[in-house]
Amino acid sequence: MGGIEISDGLKRKLRSAEWVTAFTGAGISAESGVPTFRGEDGLWKKFKPEELANFGAFMRNPELVWEWYAYRRELIGKTQPNAGHLALAQMEHRYPHMAVITQNVDNLHRRAGSTVVHELHGNIERNYCTGCGKYVSEDFMARQTSAPKCPNCRGLIRPDVVWFGEMLPVDEWNKSVSTAERADVLFVIGTSAIVYPAASLPVIAKRAGAYVVEINIERTEFSSEADEVLLGPSASILPQILECANKEG
Ligand code: BV8
Ligand code: ZN
Protein backbone atom coordinates (compact mmCIF):
# COMPACT_ATOMS: atom_id res chain seq x y z
CA MET A 1 0.00 0.00 0.00
CA GLY A 2 1.30 3.51 -0.82
CA GLY A 3 2.53 5.81 1.94
CA ILE A 4 -0.06 7.65 4.00
CA GLU A 5 -0.04 11.44 4.25
CA ILE A 6 1.05 12.39 7.82
CA SER A 7 -0.51 15.77 8.55
CA ASP A 8 1.56 18.75 9.76
CA GLY A 9 -0.53 18.65 12.93
CA LEU A 10 0.51 15.09 13.69
CA LYS A 11 4.14 15.85 12.73
CA ARG A 12 4.16 18.72 15.23
CA LYS A 13 2.70 16.47 17.92
CA LEU A 14 5.22 13.68 17.19
CA ARG A 15 8.00 16.26 17.47
CA SER A 16 6.90 17.71 20.84
CA ALA A 17 5.33 14.66 22.54
CA GLU A 18 6.89 12.96 25.55
CA TRP A 19 3.98 10.75 26.64
CA VAL A 20 2.77 8.56 23.77
CA THR A 21 0.21 5.81 24.30
CA ALA A 22 -1.16 3.14 21.97
CA PHE A 23 -4.59 1.69 22.78
CA THR A 24 -4.97 -1.51 20.76
CA GLY A 25 -7.62 -4.07 19.86
CA ALA A 26 -7.78 -7.26 17.83
CA GLY A 27 -7.16 -5.40 14.54
CA ILE A 28 -3.47 -4.84 15.32
CA SER A 29 -3.00 -8.63 15.42
CA ALA A 30 -5.06 -9.34 12.28
CA GLU A 31 -1.97 -9.15 10.02
CA SER A 32 -0.27 -11.69 12.26
CA GLY A 33 -3.07 -14.09 11.33
CA VAL A 34 -5.08 -13.78 14.56
CA PRO A 35 -8.76 -13.48 13.55
CA THR A 36 -10.57 -10.42 14.93
CA PHE A 37 -13.76 -10.78 16.95
CA ARG A 38 -16.27 -8.96 14.82
CA GLY A 39 -14.79 -8.94 11.33
CA GLU A 40 -16.03 -11.16 8.47
CA ASP A 41 -13.77 -14.01 9.69
CA GLY A 42 -14.41 -12.85 13.29
CA LEU A 43 -14.03 -15.33 16.12
CA TRP A 44 -17.47 -14.38 17.37
CA LYS A 45 -18.98 -15.22 13.96
CA LYS A 46 -18.89 -18.93 14.77
CA PHE A 47 -19.76 -18.36 18.42
CA LYS A 48 -21.53 -15.58 20.30
CA PRO A 49 -19.71 -13.94 23.25
CA GLU A 50 -22.52 -14.94 25.62
CA GLU A 51 -21.97 -18.60 24.64
CA LEU A 52 -18.27 -18.61 25.30
CA ALA A 53 -16.59 -15.63 26.94
CA ASN A 54 -18.47 -15.65 30.24
CA PHE A 55 -18.14 -17.58 33.47
CA GLY A 56 -21.66 -19.05 33.44
CA ALA A 57 -21.14 -20.53 29.95
CA PHE A 58 -17.83 -21.96 31.15
CA MET A 59 -19.35 -23.65 34.20
CA ARG A 60 -22.26 -24.97 32.10
CA ASN A 61 -20.12 -26.22 29.23
CA PRO A 62 -16.43 -26.23 30.16
CA GLU A 63 -15.51 -28.52 27.25
CA LEU A 64 -16.91 -26.12 24.58
CA VAL A 65 -15.27 -23.05 26.15
CA TRP A 66 -12.00 -24.90 26.75
CA GLU A 67 -11.96 -26.11 23.13
CA TRP A 68 -12.40 -22.54 21.84
CA TYR A 69 -9.54 -21.27 24.00
CA ALA A 70 -7.34 -24.27 23.14
CA TYR A 71 -7.95 -23.50 19.44
CA ARG A 72 -7.05 -19.82 19.95
CA ARG A 73 -4.00 -20.65 22.12
CA GLU A 74 -2.71 -23.02 19.46
CA LEU A 75 -3.35 -20.48 16.67
CA ILE A 76 -1.71 -17.64 18.61
CA GLY A 77 1.26 -19.92 19.40
CA LYS A 78 1.96 -20.15 15.65
CA THR A 79 1.81 -16.38 15.02
CA GLN A 80 4.53 -13.74 15.14
CA PRO A 81 4.26 -10.06 16.05
CA ASN A 82 3.80 -8.00 12.87
CA ALA A 83 5.37 -4.70 11.75
CA GLY A 84 2.72 -2.78 13.68
CA HIS A 85 3.58 -4.43 17.02
CA LEU A 86 7.30 -3.98 16.25
CA ALA A 87 6.90 -0.28 15.42
CA LEU A 88 5.16 0.34 18.76
CA ALA A 89 7.97 -1.51 20.56
CA GLN A 90 10.55 0.65 18.73
CA MET A 91 8.70 3.81 19.86
CA GLU A 92 9.96 3.08 23.39
CA HIS A 93 13.41 4.20 22.16
CA ARG A 94 12.00 7.44 20.75
CA TYR A 95 9.71 8.53 23.58
CA PRO A 96 10.65 8.57 27.29
CA HIS A 97 7.09 7.64 28.26
CA MET A 98 5.74 5.17 25.68
CA ALA A 99 2.99 2.77 26.83
CA VAL A 100 0.70 0.19 25.23
CA ILE A 101 -2.79 -0.43 26.63
CA THR A 102 -4.22 -3.53 24.97
CA GLN A 103 -7.57 -5.32 24.94
CA ASN A 104 -5.83 -8.26 23.29
CA VAL A 105 -4.97 -11.44 25.18
CA ASP A 106 -2.44 -12.71 22.58
CA ASN A 107 0.77 -11.44 24.23
CA LEU A 108 2.05 -10.19 20.84
CA HIS A 109 3.02 -6.72 22.14
CA ARG A 110 5.39 -8.22 24.72
CA ARG A 111 6.75 -10.68 22.17
CA ALA A 112 7.43 -7.69 19.87
CA GLY A 113 9.55 -6.13 22.62
CA SER A 114 7.20 -3.61 24.23
CA THR A 115 7.99 -3.46 27.96
CA VAL A 116 5.20 -1.15 29.19
CA VAL A 117 2.05 -3.12 28.33
CA HIS A 118 -1.22 -2.88 30.26
CA GLU A 119 -3.36 -5.97 29.52
CA LEU A 120 -6.95 -4.89 30.22
CA HIS A 121 -8.51 -8.24 29.37
CA GLY A 122 -5.83 -10.62 30.62
CA ASN A 123 -3.57 -13.04 28.77
CA ILE A 124 -4.53 -16.36 27.13
CA GLU A 125 -1.10 -17.83 27.93
CA ARG A 126 -1.92 -17.76 31.68
CA ASN A 127 -4.39 -20.27 33.17
CA TYR A 128 -5.53 -20.75 36.77
CA CYS A 129 -7.75 -22.94 38.93
CA THR A 130 -11.30 -21.73 39.68
CA GLY A 131 -11.09 -23.69 42.94
CA CYS A 132 -7.82 -22.79 44.65
CA GLY A 133 -6.55 -20.01 42.34
CA LYS A 134 -3.29 -21.87 41.57
CA TYR A 135 -1.73 -20.95 38.20
CA VAL A 136 -0.76 -23.92 36.01
CA SER A 137 2.19 -24.03 33.62
CA GLU A 138 1.98 -23.87 29.84
CA ASP A 139 3.36 -27.38 29.44
CA PHE A 140 0.72 -28.66 31.89
CA MET A 141 -1.88 -27.07 29.57
CA ALA A 142 -0.17 -28.45 26.45
CA ARG A 143 -0.59 -31.99 27.84
CA GLN A 144 -4.37 -31.61 28.33
CA THR A 145 -6.84 -33.16 25.90
CA SER A 146 -10.04 -31.94 27.56
CA ALA A 147 -11.12 -29.22 30.00
CA PRO A 148 -8.24 -29.45 32.50
CA LYS A 149 -8.64 -30.08 36.24
CA CYS A 150 -6.35 -28.61 38.85
CA PRO A 151 -3.51 -30.94 39.91
CA ASN A 152 -3.89 -29.42 43.37
CA CYS A 153 -7.63 -29.61 44.11
CA ARG A 154 -9.32 -31.00 40.96
CA GLY A 155 -11.04 -27.63 40.38
CA LEU A 156 -11.72 -26.47 36.78
CA ILE A 157 -8.83 -24.58 35.16
CA ARG A 158 -9.79 -21.37 33.28
CA PRO A 159 -7.91 -18.94 31.04
CA ASP A 160 -6.66 -15.80 32.81
CA VAL A 161 -8.81 -13.52 30.62
CA VAL A 162 -11.61 -11.09 31.57
CA TRP A 163 -14.99 -12.51 30.53
CA PHE A 164 -18.12 -10.46 29.92
CA GLY A 165 -19.65 -9.42 33.22
CA GLU A 166 -16.27 -9.72 34.98
CA MET A 167 -14.30 -6.81 36.36
CA LEU A 168 -11.09 -5.76 34.68
CA PRO A 169 -7.90 -6.18 36.75
CA VAL A 170 -8.06 -3.12 39.01
CA ASP A 171 -4.35 -2.35 38.90
CA GLU A 172 -4.16 -2.56 35.08
CA TRP A 173 -7.31 -0.45 34.78
CA ASN A 174 -6.07 2.26 37.11
CA LYS A 175 -2.67 2.41 35.39
CA SER A 176 -4.43 2.58 31.99
CA VAL A 177 -6.65 5.48 33.09
CA SER A 178 -3.71 7.50 34.42
CA THR A 179 -1.70 6.69 31.26
CA ALA A 180 -4.61 7.85 29.06
CA GLU A 181 -4.98 11.05 31.13
CA ARG A 182 -1.26 11.80 30.78
CA ALA A 183 -0.91 11.08 27.04
CA ASP A 184 0.22 13.87 24.69
CA VAL A 185 -0.67 11.59 21.77
CA LEU A 186 -2.98 8.56 21.90
CA PHE A 187 -3.14 6.12 18.97
CA VAL A 188 -6.39 4.08 18.89
CA ILE A 189 -5.44 1.07 16.79
CA GLY A 190 -7.53 -1.80 15.41
CA THR A 191 -10.51 -1.66 17.74
CA SER A 192 -14.25 -1.48 17.05
CA ALA A 193 -14.46 0.58 20.27
CA ILE A 194 -17.63 -1.13 21.52
CA VAL A 195 -16.40 -3.10 24.55
CA TYR A 196 -16.56 -1.16 27.81
CA PRO A 197 -15.04 0.04 30.03
CA ALA A 198 -11.96 -0.28 27.73
CA ALA A 199 -13.63 1.78 24.99
CA SER A 200 -13.94 4.73 27.38
CA LEU A 201 -10.14 5.20 27.52
CA PRO A 202 -9.82 7.16 24.23
CA VAL A 203 -12.56 9.53 25.44
CA ILE A 204 -10.77 9.95 28.79
CA ALA A 205 -7.54 10.77 26.92
CA LYS A 206 -9.24 13.25 24.61
CA ARG A 207 -10.95 15.02 27.52
CA ALA A 208 -7.57 15.31 29.24
CA GLY A 209 -6.05 17.01 26.19
CA ALA A 210 -4.44 14.19 24.19
CA TYR A 211 -4.16 14.42 20.40
CA VAL A 212 -6.09 11.27 19.40
CA VAL A 213 -5.30 9.45 16.16
CA GLU A 214 -7.40 6.46 15.12
CA ILE A 215 -5.78 3.82 12.88
CA ASN A 216 -8.23 1.33 11.37
CA ILE A 217 -9.18 -0.20 8.04
CA GLU A 218 -12.66 1.31 8.42
CA ARG A 219 -14.39 4.05 10.41
CA THR A 220 -15.73 3.05 13.83
CA GLU A 221 -18.08 4.33 16.57
CA PHE A 222 -15.13 6.37 17.84
CA SER A 223 -14.00 7.94 14.54
CA SER A 224 -16.01 11.16 14.92
CA GLU A 225 -14.28 11.84 18.29
CA ALA A 226 -10.74 11.37 16.94
CA ASP A 227 -8.55 14.33 15.94
CA GLU A 228 -7.43 12.29 12.93
CA VAL A 229 -8.46 8.98 11.34
CA LEU A 230 -5.79 7.17 9.31
CA LEU A 231 -7.54 4.52 7.21
CA GLY A 232 -5.41 1.52 6.37
CA PRO A 233 -3.79 -1.58 7.87
CA SER A 234 -1.86 -0.86 11.07
CA ALA A 235 1.10 -3.03 10.00
CA SER A 236 1.85 -0.55 7.20
CA ILE A 237 0.74 2.70 8.89
CA LEU A 238 2.60 2.29 12.19
CA PRO A 239 6.09 1.89 10.65
CA GLN A 240 5.46 5.12 8.69
CA ILE A 241 4.48 6.91 11.91
CA LEU A 242 7.63 5.57 13.61
CA GLU A 243 9.77 6.80 10.70
CA CYS A 244 8.17 10.24 10.93
CA ALA A 245 8.62 10.32 14.72
CA ASN A 246 12.31 9.47 14.37
CA LYS A 247 12.79 12.13 11.65
CA GLU A 248 11.03 14.75 13.80
CA GLY A 249 13.19 13.65 16.74
C1 BV8 B 1 -17.79 -5.33 32.80
C2 BV8 B 1 -11.32 -11.27 26.67
C3 BV8 B 1 -18.97 -5.04 34.78
C4 BV8 B 1 -11.75 -12.66 26.48
C5 BV8 B 1 -13.08 -9.70 26.05
C6 BV8 B 1 -24.35 -2.62 27.16
C7 BV8 B 1 -23.77 -1.39 26.88
C8 BV8 B 1 -22.45 -1.12 27.26
C9 BV8 B 1 -21.70 -2.09 27.94
C10 BV8 B 1 -22.30 -3.29 28.20
C11 BV8 B 1 -23.61 -3.57 27.83
N1 BV8 B 1 -23.90 -4.83 28.21
C12 BV8 B 1 -22.82 -5.35 28.84
C13 BV8 B 1 -21.86 -4.41 28.84
C14 BV8 B 1 -20.52 -4.54 29.42
C15 BV8 B 1 -19.65 -5.40 28.51
C16 BV8 B 1 -19.59 -4.80 27.11
O1 BV8 B 1 -18.91 -3.81 26.91
N2 BV8 B 1 -20.29 -5.44 26.16
C17 BV8 B 1 -20.28 -4.91 24.81
C18 BV8 B 1 -20.18 -6.07 23.81
C19 BV8 B 1 -21.54 -4.07 24.60
N3 BV8 B 1 -18.34 -5.33 29.12
C20 BV8 B 1 -18.02 -6.24 30.07
O2 BV8 B 1 -18.73 -7.16 30.40
C21 BV8 B 1 -16.70 -5.98 30.76
N4 BV8 B 1 -16.90 -6.10 32.18
O3 BV8 B 1 -18.42 -4.46 32.26
O4 BV8 B 1 -17.93 -5.69 34.11
C22 BV8 B 1 -18.74 -5.18 36.21
C23 BV8 B 1 -18.61 -4.05 36.97
C24 BV8 B 1 -18.44 -4.19 38.34
C25 BV8 B 1 -18.35 -5.47 38.90
C26 BV8 B 1 -18.44 -6.61 38.09
C27 BV8 B 1 -18.63 -6.48 36.73
C28 BV8 B 1 -15.67 -7.02 30.35
C29 BV8 B 1 -15.40 -6.88 28.86
C30 BV8 B 1 -14.23 -7.79 28.49
C31 BV8 B 1 -14.74 -8.96 27.69
N5 BV8 B 1 -13.58 -9.75 27.25
N6 BV8 B 1 -12.02 -10.44 25.71
C32 BV8 B 1 -11.28 -13.20 25.17
O5 BV8 B 1 -10.53 -12.53 24.43
O6 BV8 B 1 -11.65 -14.35 24.90
S1 BV8 B 1 -13.76 -8.65 24.91
C33 BV8 B 1 -13.11 -8.84 23.36
O7 BV8 B 1 -13.56 -7.67 22.64
C34 BV8 B 1 -11.60 -8.78 23.23
O8 BV8 B 1 -10.90 -8.45 24.40
C35 BV8 B 1 -11.40 -7.66 22.22
O9 BV8 B 1 -10.18 -7.09 22.30
C36 BV8 B 1 -12.49 -6.78 22.65
C37 BV8 B 1 -12.81 -5.62 21.78
O10 BV8 B 1 -12.90 -6.05 20.47
P1 BV8 B 1 -11.82 -5.43 19.46
O11 BV8 B 1 -10.45 -5.65 20.02
O12 BV8 B 1 -12.20 -4.04 19.16
O13 BV8 B 1 -11.96 -6.38 18.22
P2 BV8 B 1 -13.08 -6.32 17.07
O14 BV8 B 1 -13.00 -7.58 16.29
O15 BV8 B 1 -14.39 -5.91 17.68
O16 BV8 B 1 -12.61 -5.10 16.14
C38 BV8 B 1 -11.43 -5.24 15.37
C39 BV8 B 1 -11.17 -3.89 14.73
O17 BV8 B 1 -9.93 -3.94 14.03
C40 BV8 B 1 -12.23 -3.49 13.73
O18 BV8 B 1 -12.57 -2.13 13.93
C41 BV8 B 1 -11.52 -3.67 12.38
O19 BV8 B 1 -11.97 -2.73 11.42
C42 BV8 B 1 -10.10 -3.39 12.75
N7 BV8 B 1 -9.08 -4.01 11.90
C43 BV8 B 1 -9.13 -5.24 11.32
N8 BV8 B 1 -7.96 -5.45 10.66
C44 BV8 B 1 -7.18 -4.36 10.85
C45 BV8 B 1 -7.89 -3.44 11.64
N9 BV8 B 1 -7.38 -2.23 12.00
C46 BV8 B 1 -6.13 -1.94 11.56
N10 BV8 B 1 -5.38 -2.78 10.80
C47 BV8 B 1 -5.88 -3.98 10.42
N11 BV8 B 1 -5.13 -4.79 9.65
ZN1 ZN C 1 -7.09 -25.90 42.41
XYZ file of C-alpha atoms and ligand atoms in Angstrom:
330
model
C 0.000 0.000 0.000
C 1.296 3.510 -0.818
C 2.535 5.806 1.941
C -0.056 7.650 3.999
C -0.044 11.443 4.253
C 1.045 12.395 7.817
C -0.506 15.775 8.553
C 1.556 18.753 9.758
C -0.535 18.647 12.933
C 0.514 15.088 13.693
C 4.138 15.847 12.733
C 4.165 18.723 15.230
C 2.702 16.465 17.917
C 5.215 13.684 17.194
C 7.996 16.261 17.469
C 6.896 17.711 20.836
C 5.335 14.658 22.537
C 6.892 12.963 25.549
C 3.976 10.752 26.643
C 2.773 8.563 23.765
C 0.211 5.811 24.301
C -1.155 3.138 21.969
C -4.595 1.692 22.779
C -4.971 -1.513 20.758
C -7.618 -4.073 19.861
C -7.784 -7.257 17.826
C -7.158 -5.395 14.544
C -3.470 -4.845 15.316
C -3.001 -8.634 15.420
C -5.057 -9.338 12.285
C -1.969 -9.145 10.023
C -0.272 -11.693 12.263
C -3.068 -14.089 11.329
C -5.080 -13.781 14.563
C -8.758 -13.482 13.546
C -10.566 -10.421 14.932
C -13.757 -10.779 16.947
C -16.266 -8.957 14.824
C -14.786 -8.944 11.334
C -16.026 -11.163 8.467
C -13.774 -14.008 9.691
C -14.406 -12.850 13.287
C -14.029 -15.334 16.118
C -17.466 -14.377 17.367
C -18.981 -15.216 13.958
C -18.893 -18.928 14.775
C -19.760 -18.362 18.418
C -21.529 -15.584 20.297
C -19.710 -13.937 23.247
C -22.524 -14.939 25.624
C -21.974 -18.601 24.637
C -18.269 -18.610 25.296
C -16.588 -15.627 26.941
C -18.466 -15.652 30.236
C -18.144 -17.578 33.469
C -21.659 -19.050 33.437
C -21.136 -20.528 29.953
C -17.825 -21.964 31.151
C -19.351 -23.653 34.200
C -22.263 -24.968 32.097
C -20.123 -26.223 29.227
C -16.432 -26.233 30.159
C -15.513 -28.517 27.249
C -16.907 -26.122 24.584
C -15.265 -23.046 26.150
C -12.000 -24.895 26.750
C -11.962 -26.112 23.130
C -12.396 -22.535 21.839
C -9.543 -21.273 24.001
C -7.343 -24.273 23.143
C -7.947 -23.497 19.441
C -7.045 -19.819 19.952
C -4.000 -20.646 22.122
C -2.708 -23.016 19.460
C -3.351 -20.476 16.671
C -1.708 -17.639 18.614
C 1.265 -19.923 19.404
C 1.959 -20.147 15.653
C 1.813 -16.380 15.017
C 4.534 -13.739 15.135
C 4.260 -10.062 16.053
C 3.796 -7.999 12.869
C 5.373 -4.700 11.747
C 2.718 -2.778 13.681
C 3.582 -4.435 17.018
C 7.300 -3.981 16.249
C 6.903 -0.275 15.418
C 5.163 0.343 18.764
C 7.973 -1.514 20.559
C 10.555 0.648 18.726
C 8.704 3.813 19.862
C 9.963 3.077 23.387
C 13.411 4.204 22.156
C 12.003 7.445 20.753
C 9.708 8.534 23.584
C 10.648 8.566 27.289
C 7.093 7.645 28.257
C 5.739 5.170 25.684
C 2.988 2.767 26.825
C 0.696 0.195 25.231
C -2.788 -0.426 26.632
C -4.224 -3.526 24.973
C -7.571 -5.318 24.942
C -5.828 -8.264 23.289
C -4.970 -11.441 25.176
C -2.441 -12.713 22.580
C 0.769 -11.437 24.235
C 2.052 -10.193 20.844
C 3.019 -6.725 22.140
C 5.393 -8.225 24.723
C 6.749 -10.681 22.168
C 7.428 -7.692 19.867
C 9.554 -6.128 22.615
C 7.196 -3.610 24.235
C 7.995 -3.458 27.958
C 5.201 -1.150 29.187
C 2.051 -3.116 28.327
C -1.218 -2.882 30.257
C -3.361 -5.971 29.519
C -6.951 -4.887 30.219
C -8.513 -8.237 29.367
C -5.831 -10.624 30.620
C -3.572 -13.045 28.768
C -4.525 -16.357 27.133
C -1.099 -17.832 27.933
C -1.917 -17.763 31.678
C -4.387 -20.270 33.171
C -5.528 -20.747 36.772
C -7.747 -22.940 38.930
C -11.298 -21.731 39.679
C -11.091 -23.687 42.938
C -7.821 -22.793 44.652
C -6.548 -20.011 42.335
C -3.291 -21.871 41.565
C -1.730 -20.954 38.200
C -0.758 -23.916 36.009
C 2.193 -24.033 33.623
C 1.976 -23.872 29.839
C 3.358 -27.378 29.435
C 0.719 -28.662 31.887
C -1.877 -27.065 29.566
C -0.171 -28.447 26.454
C -0.593 -31.987 27.841
C -4.368 -31.612 28.333
C -6.839 -33.163 25.901
C -10.043 -31.941 27.563
C -11.121 -29.223 30.005
C -8.243 -29.454 32.495
C -8.643 -30.080 36.237
C -6.351 -28.614 38.854
C -3.514 -30.935 39.905
C -3.887 -29.415 43.369
C -7.631 -29.608 44.108
C -9.325 -31.002 40.965
C -11.043 -27.635 40.381
C -11.718 -26.470 36.783
C -8.831 -24.582 35.156
C -9.794 -21.375 33.280
C -7.909 -18.936 31.040
C -6.663 -15.797 32.812
C -8.811 -13.516 30.623
C -11.609 -11.092 31.565
C -14.990 -12.508 30.533
C -18.120 -10.463 29.918
C -19.649 -9.424 33.223
C -16.266 -9.719 34.982
C -14.296 -6.811 36.359
C -11.086 -5.756 34.678
C -7.900 -6.184 36.753
C -8.057 -3.117 39.010
C -4.349 -2.353 38.898
C -4.160 -2.560 35.078
C -7.315 -0.454 34.782
C -6.072 2.265 37.111
C -2.672 2.411 35.389
C -4.434 2.580 31.995
C -6.650 5.482 33.086
C -3.709 7.500 34.416
C -1.705 6.691 31.257
C -4.611 7.850 29.061
C -4.980 11.048 31.131
C -1.257 11.801 30.780
C -0.908 11.083 27.040
C 0.221 13.875 24.691
C -0.671 11.589 21.771
C -2.983 8.561 21.900
C -3.144 6.125 18.974
C -6.387 4.078 18.889
C -5.438 1.067 16.795
C -7.532 -1.797 15.410
C -10.512 -1.662 17.740
C -14.245 -1.482 17.053
C -14.462 0.578 20.270
C -17.627 -1.131 21.520
C -16.398 -3.099 24.548
C -16.565 -1.160 27.813
C -15.039 0.044 30.034
C -11.959 -0.281 27.731
C -13.627 1.778 24.989
C -13.936 4.735 27.378
C -10.144 5.201 27.515
C -9.818 7.155 24.230
C -12.556 9.535 25.444
C -10.771 9.954 28.786
C -7.543 10.773 26.923
C -9.239 13.248 24.608
C -10.953 15.021 27.522
C -7.574 15.314 29.242
C -6.054 17.011 26.189
C -4.441 14.187 24.187
C -4.163 14.420 20.397
C -6.085 11.271 19.403
C -5.299 9.455 16.157
C -7.401 6.459 15.116
C -5.783 3.816 12.883
C -8.229 1.335 11.366
C -9.178 -0.201 8.037
C -12.659 1.312 8.420
C -14.389 4.054 10.412
C -15.729 3.049 13.835
C -18.077 4.329 16.566
C -15.128 6.368 17.841
C -14.005 7.940 14.542
C -16.009 11.158 14.923
C -14.283 11.837 18.286
C -10.743 11.372 16.942
C -8.549 14.332 15.939
C -7.427 12.292 12.935
C -8.458 8.985 11.340
C -5.793 7.167 9.310
C -7.538 4.517 7.209
C -5.412 1.516 6.371
C -3.790 -1.579 7.870
C -1.864 -0.858 11.068
C 1.101 -3.025 10.003
C 1.846 -0.548 7.198
C 0.739 2.702 8.887
C 2.598 2.290 12.190
C 6.091 1.887 10.649
C 5.456 5.120 8.692
C 4.484 6.914 11.905
C 7.628 5.568 13.615
C 9.765 6.798 10.700
C 8.169 10.237 10.928
C 8.624 10.322 14.721
C 12.306 9.467 14.366
C 12.792 12.127 11.654
C 11.032 14.747 13.800
C 13.189 13.652 16.744
C -17.787 -5.327 32.800
C -11.315 -11.268 26.669
C -18.971 -5.035 34.781
C -11.748 -12.658 26.480
C -13.082 -9.704 26.049
C -24.353 -2.621 27.161
C -23.767 -1.390 26.882
C -22.453 -1.122 27.256
C -21.703 -2.086 27.942
C -22.302 -3.288 28.197
C -23.612 -3.567 27.826
N -23.902 -4.831 28.215
C -22.817 -5.345 28.839
C -21.857 -4.413 28.838
C -20.522 -4.539 29.416
C -19.653 -5.396 28.507
C -19.590 -4.802 27.111
O -18.914 -3.805 26.909
N -20.293 -5.439 26.160
C -20.279 -4.912 24.806
C -20.182 -6.066 23.807
C -21.541 -4.069 24.599
N -18.344 -5.334 29.115
C -18.023 -6.236 30.071
O -18.726 -7.161 30.401
C -16.696 -5.979 30.764
N -16.900 -6.102 32.180
O -18.415 -4.455 32.261
O -17.932 -5.687 34.111
C -18.737 -5.183 36.210
C -18.608 -4.047 36.973
C -18.440 -4.185 38.339
C -18.352 -5.465 38.898
C -18.445 -6.613 38.092
C -18.630 -6.477 36.731
C -15.672 -7.020 30.347
C -15.396 -6.884 28.862
C -14.226 -7.790 28.488
C -14.736 -8.960 27.693
N -13.579 -9.751 27.249
N -12.018 -10.438 25.706
C -11.282 -13.202 25.170
O -10.533 -12.527 24.427
O -11.652 -14.355 24.899
S -13.759 -8.652 24.908
C -13.110 -8.841 23.355
O -13.565 -7.672 22.637
C -11.604 -8.784 23.228
O -10.899 -8.447 24.395
C -11.399 -7.663 22.221
O -10.182 -7.090 22.301
C -12.489 -6.780 22.647
C -12.812 -5.619 21.780
O -12.895 -6.054 20.469
P -11.818 -5.426 19.457
O -10.451 -5.651 20.022
O -12.203 -4.038 19.163
O -11.957 -6.378 18.215
P -13.085 -6.323 17.075
O -13.001 -7.582 16.291
O -14.389 -5.906 17.679
O -12.611 -5.100 16.141
C -11.426 -5.242 15.367
C -11.172 -3.888 14.733
O -9.932 -3.944 14.032
C -12.230 -3.489 13.730
O -12.568 -2.129 13.930
C -11.520 -3.667 12.385
O -11.966 -2.726 11.421
C -10.099 -3.388 12.749
N -9.084 -4.011 11.901
C -9.127 -5.239 11.315
N -7.963 -5.452 10.656
C -7.179 -4.356 10.851
C -7.888 -3.437 11.639
N -7.381 -2.231 12.004
C -6.132 -1.938 11.559
N -5.385 -2.775 10.802
C -5.877 -3.979 10.418
N -5.133 -4.787 9.653
Zn -7.093 -25.900 42.406
